[in-house]
mmCIF file of C-alpha atoms and ligand atoms in Angstrom:
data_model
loop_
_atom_site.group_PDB
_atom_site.id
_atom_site.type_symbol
_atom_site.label_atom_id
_atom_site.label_comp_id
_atom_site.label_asym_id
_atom_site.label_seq_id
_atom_site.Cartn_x
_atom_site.Cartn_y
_atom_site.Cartn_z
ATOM 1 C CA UNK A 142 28.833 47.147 51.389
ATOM 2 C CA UNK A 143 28.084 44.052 53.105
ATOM 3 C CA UNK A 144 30.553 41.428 53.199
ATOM 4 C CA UNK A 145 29.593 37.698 51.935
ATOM 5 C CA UNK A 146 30.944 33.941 52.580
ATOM 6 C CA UNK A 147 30.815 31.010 51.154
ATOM 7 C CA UNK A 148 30.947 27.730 53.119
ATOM 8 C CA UNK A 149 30.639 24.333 51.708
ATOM 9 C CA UNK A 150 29.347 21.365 53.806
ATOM 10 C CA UNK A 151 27.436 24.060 56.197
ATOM 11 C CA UNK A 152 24.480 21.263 57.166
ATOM 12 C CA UNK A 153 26.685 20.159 60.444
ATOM 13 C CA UNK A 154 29.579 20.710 62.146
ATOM 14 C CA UNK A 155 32.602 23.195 61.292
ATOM 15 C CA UNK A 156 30.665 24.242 58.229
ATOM 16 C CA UNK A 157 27.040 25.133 60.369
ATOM 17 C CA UNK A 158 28.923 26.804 63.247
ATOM 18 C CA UNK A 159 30.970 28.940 60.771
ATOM 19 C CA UNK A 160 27.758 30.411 59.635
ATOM 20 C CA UNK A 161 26.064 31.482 62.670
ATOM 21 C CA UNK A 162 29.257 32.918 63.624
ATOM 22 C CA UNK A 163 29.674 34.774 60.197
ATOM 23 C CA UNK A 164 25.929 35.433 60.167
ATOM 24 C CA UNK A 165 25.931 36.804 63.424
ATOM 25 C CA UNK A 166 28.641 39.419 62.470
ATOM 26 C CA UNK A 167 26.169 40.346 59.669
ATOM 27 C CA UNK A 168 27.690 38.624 56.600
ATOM 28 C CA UNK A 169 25.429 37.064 53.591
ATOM 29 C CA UNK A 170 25.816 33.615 54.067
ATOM 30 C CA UNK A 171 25.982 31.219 51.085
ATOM 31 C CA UNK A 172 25.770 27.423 52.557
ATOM 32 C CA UNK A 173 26.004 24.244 50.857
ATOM 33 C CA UNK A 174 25.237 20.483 51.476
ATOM 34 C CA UNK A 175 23.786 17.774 50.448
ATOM 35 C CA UNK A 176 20.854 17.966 52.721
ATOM 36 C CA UNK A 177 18.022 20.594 51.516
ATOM 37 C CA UNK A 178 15.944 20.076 54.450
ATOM 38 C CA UNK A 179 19.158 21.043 56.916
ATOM 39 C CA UNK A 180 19.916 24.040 54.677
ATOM 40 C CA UNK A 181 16.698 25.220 54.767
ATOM 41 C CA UNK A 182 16.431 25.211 58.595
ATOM 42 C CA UNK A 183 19.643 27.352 58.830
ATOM 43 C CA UNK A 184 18.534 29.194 56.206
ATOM 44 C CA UNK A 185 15.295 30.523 58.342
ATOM 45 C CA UNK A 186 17.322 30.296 61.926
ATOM 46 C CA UNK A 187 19.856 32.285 60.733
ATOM 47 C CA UNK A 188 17.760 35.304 58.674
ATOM 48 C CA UNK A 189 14.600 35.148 61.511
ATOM 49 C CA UNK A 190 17.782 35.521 64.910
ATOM 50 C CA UNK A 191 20.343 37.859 62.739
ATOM 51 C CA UNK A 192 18.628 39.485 60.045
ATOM 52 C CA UNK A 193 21.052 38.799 57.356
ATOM 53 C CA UNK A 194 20.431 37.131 53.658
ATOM 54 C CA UNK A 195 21.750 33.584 53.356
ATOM 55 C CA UNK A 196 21.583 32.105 50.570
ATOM 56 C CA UNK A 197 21.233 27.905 50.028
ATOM 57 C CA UNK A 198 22.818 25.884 47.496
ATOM 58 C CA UNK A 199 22.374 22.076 47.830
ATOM 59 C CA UNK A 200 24.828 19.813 45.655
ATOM 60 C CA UNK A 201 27.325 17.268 45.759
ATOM 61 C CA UNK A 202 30.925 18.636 45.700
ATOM 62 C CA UNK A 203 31.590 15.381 44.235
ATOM 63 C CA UNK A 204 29.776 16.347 40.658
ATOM 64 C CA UNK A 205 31.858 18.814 38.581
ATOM 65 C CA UNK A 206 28.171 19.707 36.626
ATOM 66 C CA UNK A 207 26.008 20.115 39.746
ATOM 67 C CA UNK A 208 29.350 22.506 41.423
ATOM 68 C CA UNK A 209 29.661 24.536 38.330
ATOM 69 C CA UNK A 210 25.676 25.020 37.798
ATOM 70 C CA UNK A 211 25.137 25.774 41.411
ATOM 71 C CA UNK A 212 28.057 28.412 41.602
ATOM 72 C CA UNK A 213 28.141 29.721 38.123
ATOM 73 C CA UNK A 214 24.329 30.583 39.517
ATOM 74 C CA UNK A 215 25.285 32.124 42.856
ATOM 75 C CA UNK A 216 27.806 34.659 41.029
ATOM 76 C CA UNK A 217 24.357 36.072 39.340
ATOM 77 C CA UNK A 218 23.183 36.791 42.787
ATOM 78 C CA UNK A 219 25.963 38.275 44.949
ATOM 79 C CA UNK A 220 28.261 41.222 43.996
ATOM 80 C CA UNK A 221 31.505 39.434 45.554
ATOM 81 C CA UNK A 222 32.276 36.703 47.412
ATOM 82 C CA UNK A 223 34.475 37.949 50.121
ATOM 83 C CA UNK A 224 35.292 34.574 51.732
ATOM 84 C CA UNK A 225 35.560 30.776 50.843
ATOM 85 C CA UNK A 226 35.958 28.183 53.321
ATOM 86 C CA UNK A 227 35.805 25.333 51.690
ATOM 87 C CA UNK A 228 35.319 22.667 54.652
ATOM 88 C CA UNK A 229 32.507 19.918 52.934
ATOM 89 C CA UNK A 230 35.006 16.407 53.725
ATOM 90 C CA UNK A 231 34.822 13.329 55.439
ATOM 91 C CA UNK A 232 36.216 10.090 56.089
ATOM 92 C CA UNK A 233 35.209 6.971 55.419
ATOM 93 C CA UNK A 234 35.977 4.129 57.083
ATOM 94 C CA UNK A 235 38.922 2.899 59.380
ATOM 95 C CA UNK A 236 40.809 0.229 57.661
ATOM 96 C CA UNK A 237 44.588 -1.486 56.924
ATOM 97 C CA UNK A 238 45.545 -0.611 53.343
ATOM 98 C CA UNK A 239 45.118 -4.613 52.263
ATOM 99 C CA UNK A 240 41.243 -3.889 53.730
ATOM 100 C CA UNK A 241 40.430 -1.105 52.747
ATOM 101 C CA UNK A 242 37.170 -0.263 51.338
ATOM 102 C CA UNK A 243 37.953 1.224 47.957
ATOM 103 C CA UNK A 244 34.361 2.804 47.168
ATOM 104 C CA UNK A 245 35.439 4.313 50.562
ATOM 105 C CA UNK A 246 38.624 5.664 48.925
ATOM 106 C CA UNK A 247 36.584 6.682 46.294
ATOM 107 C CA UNK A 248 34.401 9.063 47.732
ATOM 108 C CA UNK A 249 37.658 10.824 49.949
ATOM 109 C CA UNK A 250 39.196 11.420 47.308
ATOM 110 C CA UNK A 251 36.296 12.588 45.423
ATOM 111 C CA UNK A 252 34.737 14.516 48.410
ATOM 112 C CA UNK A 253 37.680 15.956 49.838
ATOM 113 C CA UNK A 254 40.242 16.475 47.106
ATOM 114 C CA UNK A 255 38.243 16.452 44.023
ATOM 115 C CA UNK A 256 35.559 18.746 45.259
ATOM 116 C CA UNK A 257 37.824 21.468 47.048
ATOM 117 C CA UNK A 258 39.264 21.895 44.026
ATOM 118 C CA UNK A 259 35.726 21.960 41.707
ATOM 119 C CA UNK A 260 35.022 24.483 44.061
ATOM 120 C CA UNK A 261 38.069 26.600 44.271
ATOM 121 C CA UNK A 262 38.224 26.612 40.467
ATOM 122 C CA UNK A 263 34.503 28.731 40.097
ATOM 123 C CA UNK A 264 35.410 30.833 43.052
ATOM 124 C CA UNK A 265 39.363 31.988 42.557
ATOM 125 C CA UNK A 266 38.611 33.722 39.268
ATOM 126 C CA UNK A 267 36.172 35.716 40.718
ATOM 127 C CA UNK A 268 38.333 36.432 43.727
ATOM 128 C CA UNK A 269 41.219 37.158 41.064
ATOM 129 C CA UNK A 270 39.245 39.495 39.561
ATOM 130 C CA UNK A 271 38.373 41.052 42.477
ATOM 131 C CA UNK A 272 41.627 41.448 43.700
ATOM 132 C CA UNK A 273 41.086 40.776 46.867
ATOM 133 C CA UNK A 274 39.773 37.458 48.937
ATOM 134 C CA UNK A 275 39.861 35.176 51.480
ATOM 135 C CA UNK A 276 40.130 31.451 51.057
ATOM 136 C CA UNK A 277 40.318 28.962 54.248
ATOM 137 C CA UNK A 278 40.931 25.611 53.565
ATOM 138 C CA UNK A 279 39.511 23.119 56.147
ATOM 139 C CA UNK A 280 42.777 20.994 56.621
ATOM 140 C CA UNK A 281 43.131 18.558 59.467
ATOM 141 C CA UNK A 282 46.187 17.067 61.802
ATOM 142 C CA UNK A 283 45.666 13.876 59.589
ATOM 143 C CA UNK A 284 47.143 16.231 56.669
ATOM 144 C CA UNK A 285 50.409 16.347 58.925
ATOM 145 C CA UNK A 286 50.888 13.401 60.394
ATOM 146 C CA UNK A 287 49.156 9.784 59.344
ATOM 147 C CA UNK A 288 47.776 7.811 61.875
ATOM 148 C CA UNK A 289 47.174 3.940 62.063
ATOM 149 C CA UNK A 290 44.577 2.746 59.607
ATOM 150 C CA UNK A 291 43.835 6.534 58.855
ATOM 151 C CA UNK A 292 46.250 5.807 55.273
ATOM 152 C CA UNK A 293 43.318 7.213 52.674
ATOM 153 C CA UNK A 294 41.929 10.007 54.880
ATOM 154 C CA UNK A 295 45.397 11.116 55.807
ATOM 155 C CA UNK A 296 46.088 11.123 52.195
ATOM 156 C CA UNK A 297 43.146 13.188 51.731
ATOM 157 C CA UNK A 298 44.224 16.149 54.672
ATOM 158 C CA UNK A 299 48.336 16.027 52.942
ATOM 159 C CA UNK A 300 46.634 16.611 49.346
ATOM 160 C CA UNK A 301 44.655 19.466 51.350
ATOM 161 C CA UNK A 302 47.818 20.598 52.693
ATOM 162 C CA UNK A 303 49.743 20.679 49.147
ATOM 163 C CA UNK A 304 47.092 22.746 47.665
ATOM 164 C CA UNK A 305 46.860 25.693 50.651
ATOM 165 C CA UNK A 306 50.340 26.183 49.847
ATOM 166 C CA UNK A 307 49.836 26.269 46.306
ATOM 167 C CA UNK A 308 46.821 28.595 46.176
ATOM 168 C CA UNK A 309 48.868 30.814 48.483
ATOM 169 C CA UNK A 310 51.691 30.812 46.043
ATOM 170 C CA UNK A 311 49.566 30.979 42.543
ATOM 171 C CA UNK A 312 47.212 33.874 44.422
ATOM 172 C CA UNK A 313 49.739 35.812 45.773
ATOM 173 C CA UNK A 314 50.207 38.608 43.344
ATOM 174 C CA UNK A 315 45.935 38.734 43.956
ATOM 175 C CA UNK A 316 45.824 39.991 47.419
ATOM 176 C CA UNK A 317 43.977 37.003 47.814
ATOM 177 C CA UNK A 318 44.725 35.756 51.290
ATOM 178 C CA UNK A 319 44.534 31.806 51.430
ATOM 179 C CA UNK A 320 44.529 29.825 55.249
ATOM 180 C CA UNK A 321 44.648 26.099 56.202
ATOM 181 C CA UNK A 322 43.308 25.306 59.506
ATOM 182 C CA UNK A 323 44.054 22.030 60.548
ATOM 183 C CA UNK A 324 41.655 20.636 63.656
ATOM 184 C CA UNK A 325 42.431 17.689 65.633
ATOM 185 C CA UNK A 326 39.391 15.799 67.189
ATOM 186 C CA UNK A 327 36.481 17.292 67.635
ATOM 187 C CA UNK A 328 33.511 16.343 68.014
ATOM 188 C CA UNK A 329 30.857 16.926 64.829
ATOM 189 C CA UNK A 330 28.992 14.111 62.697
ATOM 190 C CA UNK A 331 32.373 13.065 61.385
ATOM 191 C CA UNK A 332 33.025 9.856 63.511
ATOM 192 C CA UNK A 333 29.360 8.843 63.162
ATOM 193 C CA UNK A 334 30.247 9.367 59.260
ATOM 194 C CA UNK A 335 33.096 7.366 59.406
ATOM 195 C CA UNK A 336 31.540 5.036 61.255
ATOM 196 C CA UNK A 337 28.011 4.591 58.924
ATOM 197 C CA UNK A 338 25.862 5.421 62.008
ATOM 198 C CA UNK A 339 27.414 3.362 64.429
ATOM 199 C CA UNK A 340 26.827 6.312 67.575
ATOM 200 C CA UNK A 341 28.641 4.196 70.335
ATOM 201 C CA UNK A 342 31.637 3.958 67.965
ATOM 202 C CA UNK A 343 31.548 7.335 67.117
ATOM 203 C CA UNK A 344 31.161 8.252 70.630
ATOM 204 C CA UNK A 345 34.315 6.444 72.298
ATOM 205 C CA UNK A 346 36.375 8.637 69.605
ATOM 206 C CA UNK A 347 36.031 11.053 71.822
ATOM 207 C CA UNK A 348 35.379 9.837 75.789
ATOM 208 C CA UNK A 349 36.662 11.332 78.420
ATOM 209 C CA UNK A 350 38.782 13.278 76.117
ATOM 210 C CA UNK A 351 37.395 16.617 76.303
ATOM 211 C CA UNK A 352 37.594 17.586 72.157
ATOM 212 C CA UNK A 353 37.572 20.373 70.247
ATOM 213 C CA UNK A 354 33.742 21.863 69.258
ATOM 214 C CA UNK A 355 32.855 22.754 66.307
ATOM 215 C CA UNK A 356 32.518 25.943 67.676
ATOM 216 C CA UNK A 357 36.481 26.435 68.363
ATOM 217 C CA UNK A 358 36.909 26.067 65.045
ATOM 218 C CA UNK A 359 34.297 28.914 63.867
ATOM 219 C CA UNK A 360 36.182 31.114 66.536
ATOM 220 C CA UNK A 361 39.176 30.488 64.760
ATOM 221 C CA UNK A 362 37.924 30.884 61.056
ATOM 222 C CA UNK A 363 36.366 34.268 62.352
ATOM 223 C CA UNK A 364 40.412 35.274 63.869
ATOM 224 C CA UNK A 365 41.836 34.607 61.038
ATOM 225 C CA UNK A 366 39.155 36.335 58.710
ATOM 226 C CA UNK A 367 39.438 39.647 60.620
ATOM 227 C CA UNK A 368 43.442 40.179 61.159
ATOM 228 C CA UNK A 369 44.595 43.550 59.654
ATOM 229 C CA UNK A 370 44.481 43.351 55.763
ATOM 230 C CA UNK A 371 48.222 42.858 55.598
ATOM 231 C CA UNK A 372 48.349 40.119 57.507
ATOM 232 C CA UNK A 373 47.449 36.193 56.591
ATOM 233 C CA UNK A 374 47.694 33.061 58.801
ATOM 234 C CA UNK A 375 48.897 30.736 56.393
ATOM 235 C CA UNK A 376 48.298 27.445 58.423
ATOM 236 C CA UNK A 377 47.274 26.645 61.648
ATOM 237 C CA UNK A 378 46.679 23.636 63.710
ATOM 238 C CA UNK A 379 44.891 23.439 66.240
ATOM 239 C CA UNK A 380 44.064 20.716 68.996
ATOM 240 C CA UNK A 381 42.021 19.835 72.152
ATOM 241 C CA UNK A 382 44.191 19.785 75.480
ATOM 242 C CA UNK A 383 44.620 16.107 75.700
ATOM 243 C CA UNK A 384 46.252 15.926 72.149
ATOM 244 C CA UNK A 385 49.341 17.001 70.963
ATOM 245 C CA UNK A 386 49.350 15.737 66.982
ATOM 246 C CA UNK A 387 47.441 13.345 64.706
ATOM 247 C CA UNK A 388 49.076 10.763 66.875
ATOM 248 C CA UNK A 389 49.585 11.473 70.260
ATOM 249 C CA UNK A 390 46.538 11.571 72.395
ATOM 250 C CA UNK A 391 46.008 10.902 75.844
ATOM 251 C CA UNK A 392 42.468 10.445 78.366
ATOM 252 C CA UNK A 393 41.515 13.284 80.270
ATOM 253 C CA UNK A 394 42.041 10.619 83.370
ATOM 254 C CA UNK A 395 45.735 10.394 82.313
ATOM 255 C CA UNK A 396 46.381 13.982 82.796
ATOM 256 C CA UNK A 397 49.138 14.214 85.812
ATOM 257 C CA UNK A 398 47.723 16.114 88.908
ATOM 258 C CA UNK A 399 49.881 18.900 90.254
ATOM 259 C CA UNK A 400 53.104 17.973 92.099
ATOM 260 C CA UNK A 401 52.922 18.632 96.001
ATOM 261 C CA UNK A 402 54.368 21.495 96.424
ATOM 262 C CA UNK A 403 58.260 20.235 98.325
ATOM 263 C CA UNK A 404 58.936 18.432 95.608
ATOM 264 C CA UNK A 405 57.848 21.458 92.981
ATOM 265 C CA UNK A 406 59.893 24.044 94.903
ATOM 266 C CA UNK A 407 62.775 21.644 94.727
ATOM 267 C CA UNK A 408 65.580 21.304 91.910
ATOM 268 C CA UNK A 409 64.103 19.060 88.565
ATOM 269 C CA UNK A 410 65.521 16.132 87.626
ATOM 270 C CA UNK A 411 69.211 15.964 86.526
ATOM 271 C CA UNK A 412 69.511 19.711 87.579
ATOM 272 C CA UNK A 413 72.640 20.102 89.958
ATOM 273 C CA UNK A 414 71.237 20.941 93.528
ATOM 274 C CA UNK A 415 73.777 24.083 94.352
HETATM 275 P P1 LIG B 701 30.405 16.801 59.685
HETATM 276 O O1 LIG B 701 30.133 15.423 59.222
HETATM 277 O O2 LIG B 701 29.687 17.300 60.873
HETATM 278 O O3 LIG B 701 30.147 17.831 58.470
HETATM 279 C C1 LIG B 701 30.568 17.535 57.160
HETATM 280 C C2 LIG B 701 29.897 18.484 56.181
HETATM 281 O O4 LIG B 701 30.401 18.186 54.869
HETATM 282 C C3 LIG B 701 28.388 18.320 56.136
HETATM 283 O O5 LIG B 701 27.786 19.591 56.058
HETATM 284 C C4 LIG B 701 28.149 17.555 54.845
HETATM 285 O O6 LIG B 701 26.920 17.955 54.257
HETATM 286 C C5 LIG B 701 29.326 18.049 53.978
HETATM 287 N N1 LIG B 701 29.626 17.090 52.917
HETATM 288 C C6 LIG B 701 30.146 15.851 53.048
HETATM 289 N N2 LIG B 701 30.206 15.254 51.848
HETATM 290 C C7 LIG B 701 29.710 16.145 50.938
HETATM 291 C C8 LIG B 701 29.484 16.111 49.541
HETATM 292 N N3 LIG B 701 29.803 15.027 48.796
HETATM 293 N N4 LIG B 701 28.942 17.180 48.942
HETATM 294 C C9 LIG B 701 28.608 18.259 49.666
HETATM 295 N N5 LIG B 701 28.798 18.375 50.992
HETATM 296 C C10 LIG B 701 29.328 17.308 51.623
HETATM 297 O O7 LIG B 701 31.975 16.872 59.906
HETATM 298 P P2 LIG B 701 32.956 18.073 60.333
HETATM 299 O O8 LIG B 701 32.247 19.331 60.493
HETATM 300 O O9 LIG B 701 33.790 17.562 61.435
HETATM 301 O O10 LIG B 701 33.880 18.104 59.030
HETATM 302 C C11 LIG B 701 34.103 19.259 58.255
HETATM 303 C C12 LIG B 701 35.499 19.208 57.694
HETATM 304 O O11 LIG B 701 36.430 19.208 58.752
HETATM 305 C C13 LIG B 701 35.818 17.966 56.864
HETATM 306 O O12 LIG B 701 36.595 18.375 55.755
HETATM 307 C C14 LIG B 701 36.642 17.108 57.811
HETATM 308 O O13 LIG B 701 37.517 16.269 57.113
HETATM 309 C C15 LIG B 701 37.381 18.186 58.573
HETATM 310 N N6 LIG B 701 37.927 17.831 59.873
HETATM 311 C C16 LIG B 701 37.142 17.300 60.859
HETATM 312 C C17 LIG B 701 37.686 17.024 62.094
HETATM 313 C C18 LIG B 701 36.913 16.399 63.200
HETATM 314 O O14 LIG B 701 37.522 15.773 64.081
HETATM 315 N N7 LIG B 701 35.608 16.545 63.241
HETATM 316 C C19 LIG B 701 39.083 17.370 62.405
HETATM 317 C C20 LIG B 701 39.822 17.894 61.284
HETATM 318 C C21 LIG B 701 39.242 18.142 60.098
HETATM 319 P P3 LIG B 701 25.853 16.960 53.577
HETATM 320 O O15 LIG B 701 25.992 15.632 54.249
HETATM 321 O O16 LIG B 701 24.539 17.635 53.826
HETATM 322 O O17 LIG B 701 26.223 16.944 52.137
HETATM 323 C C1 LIG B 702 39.775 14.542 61.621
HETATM 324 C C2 LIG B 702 40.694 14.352 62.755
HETATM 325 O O1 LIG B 702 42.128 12.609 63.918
HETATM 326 O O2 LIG B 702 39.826 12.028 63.463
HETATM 327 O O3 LIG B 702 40.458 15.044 60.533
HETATM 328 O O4 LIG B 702 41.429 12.149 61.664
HETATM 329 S S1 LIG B 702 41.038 12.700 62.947
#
């Protein structure tokens, strides 16, 4: 039988290039958003290049009602749902926490926290019953380390964190595998998000950086959804070259050229020359 996923916030980034890459491997595709016209364009790019079903559900994660209608709906019309990723998030906003924005708080807290968790609630009975399951959590390096004016977001990503481990633990005896993957930058609609449409802004986020695609990270949901059945990638982070955590980044300019080669051949620093 064939094998379905379901993939919040599919209209852009992570969430889009997840499904082509799970749609390409012939999975039924279930893909949410807010945006009907976006879902309905993957919808038909998707079925006309790969041939497979996929299935559109367009609601705010943010609405407890519109989530429960909207799944409590799609378990009429699929058998199983194999895999969750539940990616829909954003940030909002870039701000001290005597500035912040708290309508901006609001809606992290409500998007990223609140929702995941609408969501995992309609979905991890079903995978309970199943006994078997797959859910990836779409973490971030924020959720590791916090970052200057990043206080609310971050907040957001640890809360994310928190709950992976405790759907691992409270799914356990389900043979329901559960997976954070935690990006650094990359380069999606998030900054422009964050930003409210400022492009330049959103663009010097990531100049001359070289960042992670959204693509890397469908490569990486697709790894970790087809290791053998007895084994589970728990949490993963995973950054462009040029940066090392949620703090530490660096220009690709910056990166050191290699060292002519007398003085690689000869002894390192503070290493005895004998
Ligand atoms: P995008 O802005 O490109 O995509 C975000 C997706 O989330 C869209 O499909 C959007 O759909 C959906 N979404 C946002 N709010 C809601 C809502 N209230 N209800 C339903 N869907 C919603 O960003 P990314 O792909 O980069 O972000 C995906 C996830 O990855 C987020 O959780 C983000 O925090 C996380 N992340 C991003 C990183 C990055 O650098 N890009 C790094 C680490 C983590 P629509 O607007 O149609 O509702
Ligand atoms: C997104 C990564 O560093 O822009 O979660 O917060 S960052």
């Amino acid at each position: 039988m064939g094998k379905t996923i379901l993939i919040t916030g599919a209209t852009s980034g992570f969430g889009k290039a997840i499904a082509e890459r799970f749609a390409k491997n012939g999975y039924t595709v279930c893909i949410t958003g807010r945006r009907e016209d976006r879902l309905q364009t993957l919808k038909g790019q998707l079925e006309q290049q790969y041939g497979v079903s996929v299935i559109t559900l367009c609601f705010d994660v943010r609405d407890r009602k519109q989530v429960e209608a909207a799944l409590t709906e799609l378990k009429t019309q699929v058998k199983a749902i194999d895999i969750l990723v539940n990616n829909a998030g954003l940030a909002a906003g870039l701000a001290t926490i005597d500035e912040g924005n708290i309508d901006d708080w609001e809606t992290m807290i409500d998007t990223n926290v609140k929702g995941l968790l609408y969501v995992t609630r309609q979905i991890a009975p079903l995978m309970k019953a199943q006994a078997y399951g797959h859910i990836i959590n779409i973490g971030s390096t924020a959720g590791k380390q916090v970052y200057k004016n990043g206080n609310v977001y971050c907040a957001t990503k640890f809360a994310v964190e928190a709950l992976n481990q405790a759907m691992r633990i409270d799914l356990l005896p389900y043979g329901i595998k559960v997976t954070a993957i935690n990006p650094g930058m990359a380069e999606t609609e998030f900054s422009l998000v964050r930003f409210k449409g400022d492009a330049d802004r959103a663009r010097g986020v990531y100049a001359d950086l070289n960042p992670l695609r959204a693509e890397d990270i469908a490569d990486i949901a697709w790894y970790c959804a087809t290791l053998p059945p007895h084994v589970c990638i728990n949490d993963l982070t995973v950054t462009c070259l040029t940066q090392a955590s949620g703090f530490y980044s660096i220009k690709e300019a910056e990166r050191k050229p290699p060292s002519p080669p007398d003085e690689k051949s000869g002894p390192c620093a503070g290493e005895p020359s004998i």
